Amino acid sequence: MSSLNRLALRSLPTLAAAQQSFSTGAAAFSSSYAGSFSRSSAPLFIPSHISTHRQFNNHSAMRTYASTPSSQTPNGSDILASYSSDTHIGQDVAHAMEMLAKADAVCFDVDSTVIDEEGIDVLADTLGKGPEVTAWTTKAMDGNIKFEDALAARLEIIQPSKTDIANCLEKHPLRLSPGVDRLVEALHKRGTDVYLVSGGFRLMIEPVAEVLGVSFDRIYANTITFDESGDYTGFDSNEPTSADQGKPKALTMIKEKYGYKTMVMVGDGATDAQAKPPADAFVGFGGVVARAAVKEKACWFVHDFETMIDIVNKNSN
């Protein structure tokens, strides 16, 4: 079994106990990487935080401005003027750029943002329930149905066991969206806290968090419940992300607990757009699916993470 697949199983303690321990060192990971993927040619699931020689590859067409300490962050208009303004869309792009430049916390949606697919759809596909579940996912992400109703309906269709989830992660390792590892690395280097706030499932998100160097206590996601045999029994409705308006609730909890001054939400769905406020800016992500409803509400709508990476790097101490 490849190192990546073992990594995916680490989020399933009752199953992982049967597996041999493995090294998380850079050499071990790198040696197994080449044979770990059969589907995508994109550089995904590369743990950038263990690479000591990574160079940031900012978009060649970008105009840059002088590196400025976060205590002297330029205003949004100055930042926006440093780029080709006709390539940026949103309700208040300058404001979103300024908020990102000085954010002390950035929260990311996971499905179709941090990863390039919907985890619940991947799980449904492996169990032969793909089309039914995808229809519910589309309704939820477009904002046409309450999230809790879509979540309950999809889980009732799938009813995944622990073994089902483990097999899914082994056969279909979740893929990072291009550039998100470099964005998270840049934020961490600057001292900005990163959170994963998702309507997806904690068991499937923990391996992603581990690769990105995000601690598990900074995951706000849904918890599937199982009986002693590992069979599906339901989900924890006490999780803030299990219901509509769950993401603003989760961000409020985070902001109040840690006292962040400036928080940015990044995501592809209608539930992510709901997170402003308490987020000071919402960056809509259309690199996987460009949703019209999200584009209309986003302070800034992006199709890749390159300009965001550049702004973070240029506003680091």
Short mmCIF file of C-alpha atoms in Angstrom, two decimals:
data_model
loop_
_atom_site.label_atom_id
_atom_site.label_comp_id
_atom_site.label_asym_id
_atom_site.label_seq_id
_atom_site.Cartn_x
_atom_site.Cartn_y
_atom_site.Cartn_z
CA MET A 1 0.00 0.00 0.00
CA SER A 2 1.42 3.46 -0.91
CA SER A 3 2.37 6.05 1.71
CA LEU A 4 -0.50 8.26 0.52
CA ASN A 5 -3.08 5.58 1.02
CA ARG A 6 -1.71 4.85 4.46
CA LEU A 7 -1.98 8.57 5.16
CA ALA A 8 -5.63 8.53 4.15
CA LEU A 9 -6.29 5.67 6.55
CA ARG A 10 -4.74 7.47 9.50
CA SER A 11 -8.03 9.28 9.97
CA LEU A 12 -9.72 5.94 10.67
CA PRO A 13 -8.13 4.70 13.92
CA THR A 14 -10.07 1.46 14.20
CA LEU A 15 -8.97 0.42 10.72
CA ALA A 16 -5.52 1.93 10.69
CA ALA A 17 -4.46 -0.16 13.67
CA ALA A 18 -4.17 -3.14 11.38
CA GLN A 19 -1.71 -1.29 9.14
CA GLN A 20 2.05 -1.01 9.63
CA SER A 21 3.35 2.38 10.75
CA PHE A 22 5.01 4.46 8.11
CA SER A 23 7.52 7.25 7.89
CA THR A 24 6.21 10.74 7.23
CA GLY A 25 9.64 12.04 6.30
CA ALA A 26 10.20 13.85 3.04
CA ALA A 27 12.38 11.12 1.55
CA ALA A 28 9.83 8.38 2.20
CA PHE A 29 6.98 10.46 0.83
CA SER A 30 8.90 11.54 -2.26
CA SER A 31 10.04 8.03 -3.14
CA SER A 32 6.49 6.72 -3.17
CA TYR A 33 4.84 9.74 -4.81
CA ALA A 34 5.53 8.81 -8.40
CA GLY A 35 3.51 5.60 -8.21
CA SER A 36 0.75 6.86 -5.98
CA PHE A 37 -1.53 8.31 -8.62
CA SER A 38 -3.19 6.84 -11.66
CA ARG A 39 -5.67 9.61 -12.50
CA SER A 40 -4.36 13.14 -12.43
CA SER A 41 -1.20 14.70 -13.80
CA ALA A 42 -1.60 17.78 -11.61
CA PRO A 43 0.91 18.20 -8.74
CA LEU A 44 -1.51 17.18 -6.02
CA PHE A 45 -1.03 16.00 -2.49
CA ILE A 46 2.55 17.24 -2.41
CA PRO A 47 3.14 18.23 1.24
CA SER A 48 4.86 21.55 0.65
CA HIS A 49 5.65 22.05 4.31
CA ILE A 50 8.21 19.23 4.20
CA SER A 51 10.02 20.64 1.16
CA THR A 52 12.94 22.80 2.29
CA HIS A 53 13.76 24.07 -1.20
CA ARG A 54 10.35 25.06 -2.56
CA GLN A 55 10.30 28.22 -4.64
CA PHE A 56 7.13 30.24 -5.08
CA ASN A 57 6.10 30.25 -8.72
CA ASN A 58 4.07 33.43 -9.06
CA HIS A 59 2.23 34.14 -12.30
CA SER A 60 4.64 35.69 -14.80
CA ALA A 61 2.08 38.25 -15.96
CA MET A 62 1.60 39.73 -12.51
CA ARG A 63 2.79 43.22 -11.73
CA THR A 64 4.25 43.45 -8.24
CA TYR A 65 4.48 46.09 -5.56
CA ALA A 66 7.12 46.53 -2.90
CA SER A 67 7.06 44.02 -0.08
CA THR A 68 5.32 45.65 2.86
CA PRO A 69 5.27 44.50 6.51
CA SER A 70 1.79 43.53 7.70
CA SER A 71 1.87 46.46 10.13
CA GLN A 72 2.02 48.78 7.08
CA THR A 73 -0.36 46.97 4.77
CA PRO A 74 -1.19 49.08 1.69
CA ASN A 75 -4.84 49.86 1.12
CA GLY A 76 -6.90 47.76 -1.19
CA SER A 77 -6.91 50.26 -4.05
CA ASP A 78 -3.11 50.30 -4.11
CA ILE A 79 -2.97 46.50 -4.12
CA LEU A 80 -5.55 46.20 -6.89
CA ALA A 81 -3.70 48.81 -8.95
CA SER A 82 -0.65 46.55 -8.84
CA TYR A 83 -2.46 44.00 -10.99
CA SER A 84 -4.35 44.03 -14.27
CA SER A 85 -7.69 45.26 -12.92
CA ASP A 86 -9.66 43.97 -15.91
CA THR A 87 -8.84 40.40 -14.90
CA HIS A 88 -10.39 40.68 -11.44
CA ILE A 89 -14.10 40.47 -10.76
CA GLY A 90 -16.23 40.75 -7.64
CA GLN A 91 -18.36 43.05 -5.54
CA ASP A 92 -15.37 44.68 -3.80
CA VAL A 93 -12.08 43.26 -5.06
CA ALA A 94 -9.90 45.95 -3.49
CA HIS A 95 -11.43 45.32 -0.07
CA ALA A 96 -10.96 41.56 -0.36
CA MET A 97 -7.33 41.98 -1.38
CA GLU A 98 -6.67 44.29 1.57
CA MET A 99 -8.33 41.87 3.99
CA LEU A 100 -6.21 39.00 2.65
CA ALA A 101 -3.08 41.14 2.92
CA LYS A 102 -3.59 41.63 6.65
CA ALA A 103 -5.69 38.60 7.64
CA ASP A 104 -4.70 36.82 10.83
CA ALA A 105 -6.99 33.88 9.94
CA VAL A 106 -8.11 32.40 6.62
CA CYS A 107 -10.83 29.75 6.47
CA PHE A 108 -11.10 27.42 3.49
CA ASP A 109 -13.97 25.32 2.30
CA VAL A 110 -12.65 21.88 1.34
CA ASP A 111 -14.76 20.27 -1.40
CA SER A 112 -14.20 21.87 -4.83
CA THR A 113 -11.85 24.39 -3.20
CA VAL A 114 -9.00 22.78 -1.30
CA ILE A 115 -9.62 19.55 -3.22
CA ASP A 116 -10.72 19.45 -6.84
CA GLU A 117 -13.89 17.40 -6.33
CA GLU A 118 -16.75 16.84 -3.88
CA GLY A 119 -15.73 14.25 -1.30
CA ILE A 120 -19.26 13.02 -0.73
CA ASP A 121 -19.71 12.51 -4.49
CA VAL A 122 -16.47 10.55 -4.65
CA LEU A 123 -17.68 8.34 -1.81
CA ALA A 124 -21.05 7.88 -3.50
CA ASP A 125 -19.39 6.91 -6.77
CA THR A 126 -17.34 4.18 -5.12
CA LEU A 127 -20.60 2.75 -3.71
CA GLY A 128 -22.52 2.97 -6.97
CA LYS A 129 -24.74 5.85 -5.79
CA GLY A 130 -23.08 8.68 -7.71
CA PRO A 131 -25.84 10.25 -9.86
CA GLU A 132 -28.39 10.34 -7.03
CA VAL A 133 -26.02 12.01 -4.61
CA THR A 134 -24.51 14.44 -7.12
CA ALA A 135 -27.95 15.88 -7.82
CA TRP A 136 -28.39 16.68 -4.12
CA THR A 137 -24.88 18.16 -3.92
CA THR A 138 -25.58 20.52 -6.81
CA LYS A 139 -28.78 21.73 -5.16
CA ALA A 140 -26.96 22.38 -1.88
CA MET A 141 -23.99 24.20 -3.44
CA ASP A 142 -26.22 26.39 -5.61
CA GLY A 143 -28.25 27.34 -2.54
CA ASN A 144 -31.49 25.80 -3.78
CA ILE A 145 -32.12 23.69 -0.68
CA LYS A 146 -31.26 23.84 3.00
CA PHE A 147 -27.90 22.25 3.59
CA GLU A 148 -29.08 20.02 6.43
CA ASP A 149 -31.77 18.53 4.19
CA ALA A 150 -29.27 17.79 1.44
CA LEU A 151 -26.78 16.30 3.91
CA ALA A 152 -29.36 14.01 5.48
CA ALA A 153 -30.69 12.91 2.09
CA ARG A 154 -27.26 12.10 0.71
CA LEU A 155 -26.14 10.17 3.77
CA GLU A 156 -29.39 8.21 3.77
CA ILE A 157 -28.65 7.18 0.18
CA ILE A 158 -25.03 6.25 0.86
CA GLN A 159 -25.08 4.99 4.48
CA PRO A 160 -21.27 4.60 4.45
CA SER A 161 -19.52 2.32 6.92
CA LYS A 162 -16.01 2.94 8.22
CA THR A 163 -14.78 0.27 5.84
CA ASP A 164 -16.53 1.98 2.91
CA ILE A 165 -14.74 5.25 3.67
CA ALA A 166 -11.37 3.56 4.10
CA ASN A 167 -11.78 1.72 0.79
CA CYS A 168 -12.81 4.94 -0.93
CA LEU A 169 -9.71 6.81 0.24
CA GLU A 170 -7.51 3.92 -0.79
CA LYS A 171 -8.97 3.58 -4.28
CA HIS A 172 -9.51 7.28 -4.90
CA PRO A 173 -7.08 9.50 -2.92
CA LEU A 174 -8.52 13.01 -2.70
CA ARG A 175 -6.68 15.47 -4.94
CA LEU A 176 -5.53 18.95 -3.95
CA SER A 177 -6.51 21.85 -6.18
CA PRO A 178 -3.39 23.21 -7.92
CA GLY A 179 -1.67 25.92 -5.90
CA VAL A 180 -3.59 25.52 -2.64
CA ASP A 181 -0.59 23.89 -0.95
CA ARG A 182 1.56 26.93 -1.81
CA LEU A 183 -1.13 29.33 -0.58
CA VAL A 184 -1.43 27.53 2.76
CA GLU A 185 2.35 27.38 3.04
CA ALA A 186 2.61 31.13 2.40
CA LEU A 187 -0.06 31.87 5.02
CA HIS A 188 1.67 29.66 7.58
CA LYS A 189 5.03 31.27 6.84
CA ARG A 190 3.46 34.69 7.44
CA GLY A 191 1.97 33.50 10.73
CA THR A 192 -1.63 33.44 9.54
CA ASP A 193 -3.80 30.70 11.03
CA VAL A 194 -5.54 28.41 8.53
CA TYR A 195 -8.84 26.61 9.15
CA LEU A 196 -10.74 24.04 7.10
CA VAL A 197 -14.46 24.73 7.45
CA SER A 198 -16.50 22.21 5.51
CA GLY A 199 -19.86 20.58 5.14
CA GLY A 200 -17.92 17.43 4.28
CA PHE A 201 -16.81 14.65 6.58
CA ARG A 202 -14.07 14.89 9.16
CA LEU A 203 -12.83 11.37 8.39
CA MET A 204 -12.15 12.35 4.79
CA ILE A 205 -10.76 15.81 5.60
CA GLU A 206 -8.19 14.83 8.24
CA PRO A 207 -5.77 13.30 5.67
CA VAL A 208 -6.02 16.52 3.62
CA ALA A 209 -5.32 18.62 6.70
CA GLU A 210 -2.31 16.50 7.57
CA VAL A 211 -0.79 16.98 4.13
CA LEU A 212 -1.32 20.76 4.36
CA GLY A 213 0.06 20.99 7.88
CA VAL A 214 -3.28 22.15 9.34
CA SER A 215 -3.83 20.80 12.84
CA PHE A 216 -6.93 18.69 13.39
CA ASP A 217 -8.31 21.12 15.98
CA ARG A 218 -8.63 23.65 13.16
CA ILE A 219 -11.05 21.45 11.24
CA TYR A 220 -14.74 22.32 11.49
CA ALA A 221 -16.63 19.61 9.60
CA ASN A 222 -19.31 16.95 9.93
CA THR A 223 -18.93 13.82 12.01
CA ILE A 224 -20.45 10.56 10.79
CA THR A 225 -21.52 8.22 13.58
CA PHE A 226 -21.06 4.44 13.57
CA ASP A 227 -22.05 1.51 15.73
CA GLU A 228 -19.56 -0.86 17.34
CA SER A 229 -19.27 -2.81 14.09
CA GLY A 230 -18.41 0.32 12.13
CA ASP A 231 -21.77 0.50 10.35
CA TYR A 232 -23.37 3.86 9.62
CA THR A 233 -25.86 5.17 12.18
CA GLY A 234 -26.18 8.86 11.29
CA PHE A 235 -24.32 12.14 11.75
CA ASP A 236 -23.72 14.52 14.63
CA SER A 237 -26.26 17.33 14.28
CA ASN A 238 -24.41 19.34 16.94
CA GLU A 239 -21.61 20.15 14.51
CA PRO A 240 -22.12 23.77 13.35
CA THR A 241 -21.50 22.79 9.72
CA SER A 242 -24.30 20.21 9.71
CA ALA A 243 -27.00 22.82 9.03
CA ASP A 244 -27.72 25.85 6.89
CA GLN A 245 -25.90 28.98 8.10
CA GLY A 246 -23.42 26.58 9.69
CA LYS A 247 -20.33 28.23 8.26
CA PRO A 248 -21.05 31.71 9.66
CA LYS A 249 -21.74 29.98 12.97
CA ALA A 250 -18.41 28.14 12.81
CA LEU A 251 -16.50 31.31 11.89
CA THR A 252 -18.18 33.21 14.70
CA MET A 253 -17.07 30.51 17.13
CA ILE A 254 -13.51 30.68 15.79
CA LYS A 255 -13.34 34.46 15.85
CA GLU A 256 -14.73 34.77 19.36
CA LYS A 257 -12.55 31.97 20.76
CA TYR A 258 -9.25 33.27 19.39
CA GLY A 259 -9.92 36.99 19.01
CA TYR A 260 -8.94 37.32 15.36
CA LYS A 261 -9.13 40.85 13.98
CA THR A 262 -9.35 40.07 10.26
CA MET A 263 -10.76 36.85 8.83
CA VAL A 264 -11.20 35.79 5.20
CA MET A 265 -13.40 32.95 3.90
CA VAL A 266 -12.50 31.14 0.66
CA GLY A 267 -14.92 28.72 -1.01
CA ASP A 268 -16.93 27.70 -4.04
CA GLY A 269 -20.46 27.36 -2.67
CA ALA A 270 -23.47 29.31 -1.47
CA THR A 271 -22.82 28.14 2.10
CA ASP A 272 -19.36 29.75 1.89
CA ALA A 273 -20.82 33.05 0.73
CA GLN A 274 -23.02 32.99 3.83
CA ALA A 275 -19.89 33.27 6.00
CA LYS A 276 -19.53 37.02 5.37
CA PRO A 277 -20.07 38.22 8.03
CA PRO A 278 -18.41 37.22 10.35
CA ALA A 279 -15.69 36.90 7.70
CA ASP A 280 -14.43 40.34 6.72
CA ALA A 281 -14.23 39.25 3.08
CA PHE A 282 -15.42 36.34 0.98
CA VAL A 283 -13.25 35.11 -1.88
CA GLY A 284 -15.26 32.91 -4.22
CA PHE A 285 -13.29 30.12 -5.88
CA GLY A 286 -14.26 28.98 -9.37
CA GLY A 287 -11.27 26.86 -10.26
CA VAL A 288 -13.27 23.64 -10.05
CA VAL A 289 -16.87 24.79 -10.51
CA ALA A 290 -17.77 28.41 -11.28
CA ARG A 291 -21.18 28.95 -9.70
CA ALA A 292 -23.09 32.03 -10.88
CA ALA A 293 -24.74 32.54 -7.49
CA VAL A 294 -21.34 32.57 -5.78
CA LYS A 295 -19.77 34.90 -8.33
CA GLU A 296 -22.58 37.39 -7.75
CA LYS A 297 -21.97 37.44 -3.98
CA ALA A 298 -18.19 37.23 -3.81
CA CYS A 299 -16.11 40.25 -2.81
CA TRP A 300 -13.52 38.79 -5.18
CA PHE A 301 -13.97 35.81 -7.48
CA VAL A 302 -10.88 33.85 -8.56
CA HIS A 303 -10.23 30.86 -10.80
CA ASP A 304 -6.83 30.03 -9.30
CA PHE A 305 -4.79 30.87 -6.21
CA GLU A 306 -1.84 32.64 -7.85
CA THR A 307 -2.74 36.26 -7.10
CA MET A 308 -3.71 35.32 -3.55
CA ILE A 309 -0.30 33.69 -3.07
CA ASP A 310 1.40 36.80 -4.41
CA ILE A 311 -0.52 39.13 -2.10
CA VAL A 312 0.30 37.01 0.96
CA ASN A 313 3.99 36.83 0.04
CA LYS A 314 4.19 40.59 -0.56
CA ASN A 315 2.61 41.29 2.84
CA SER A 316 4.72 39.11 5.08
CA ASN A 317 6.90 40.33 7.90
#
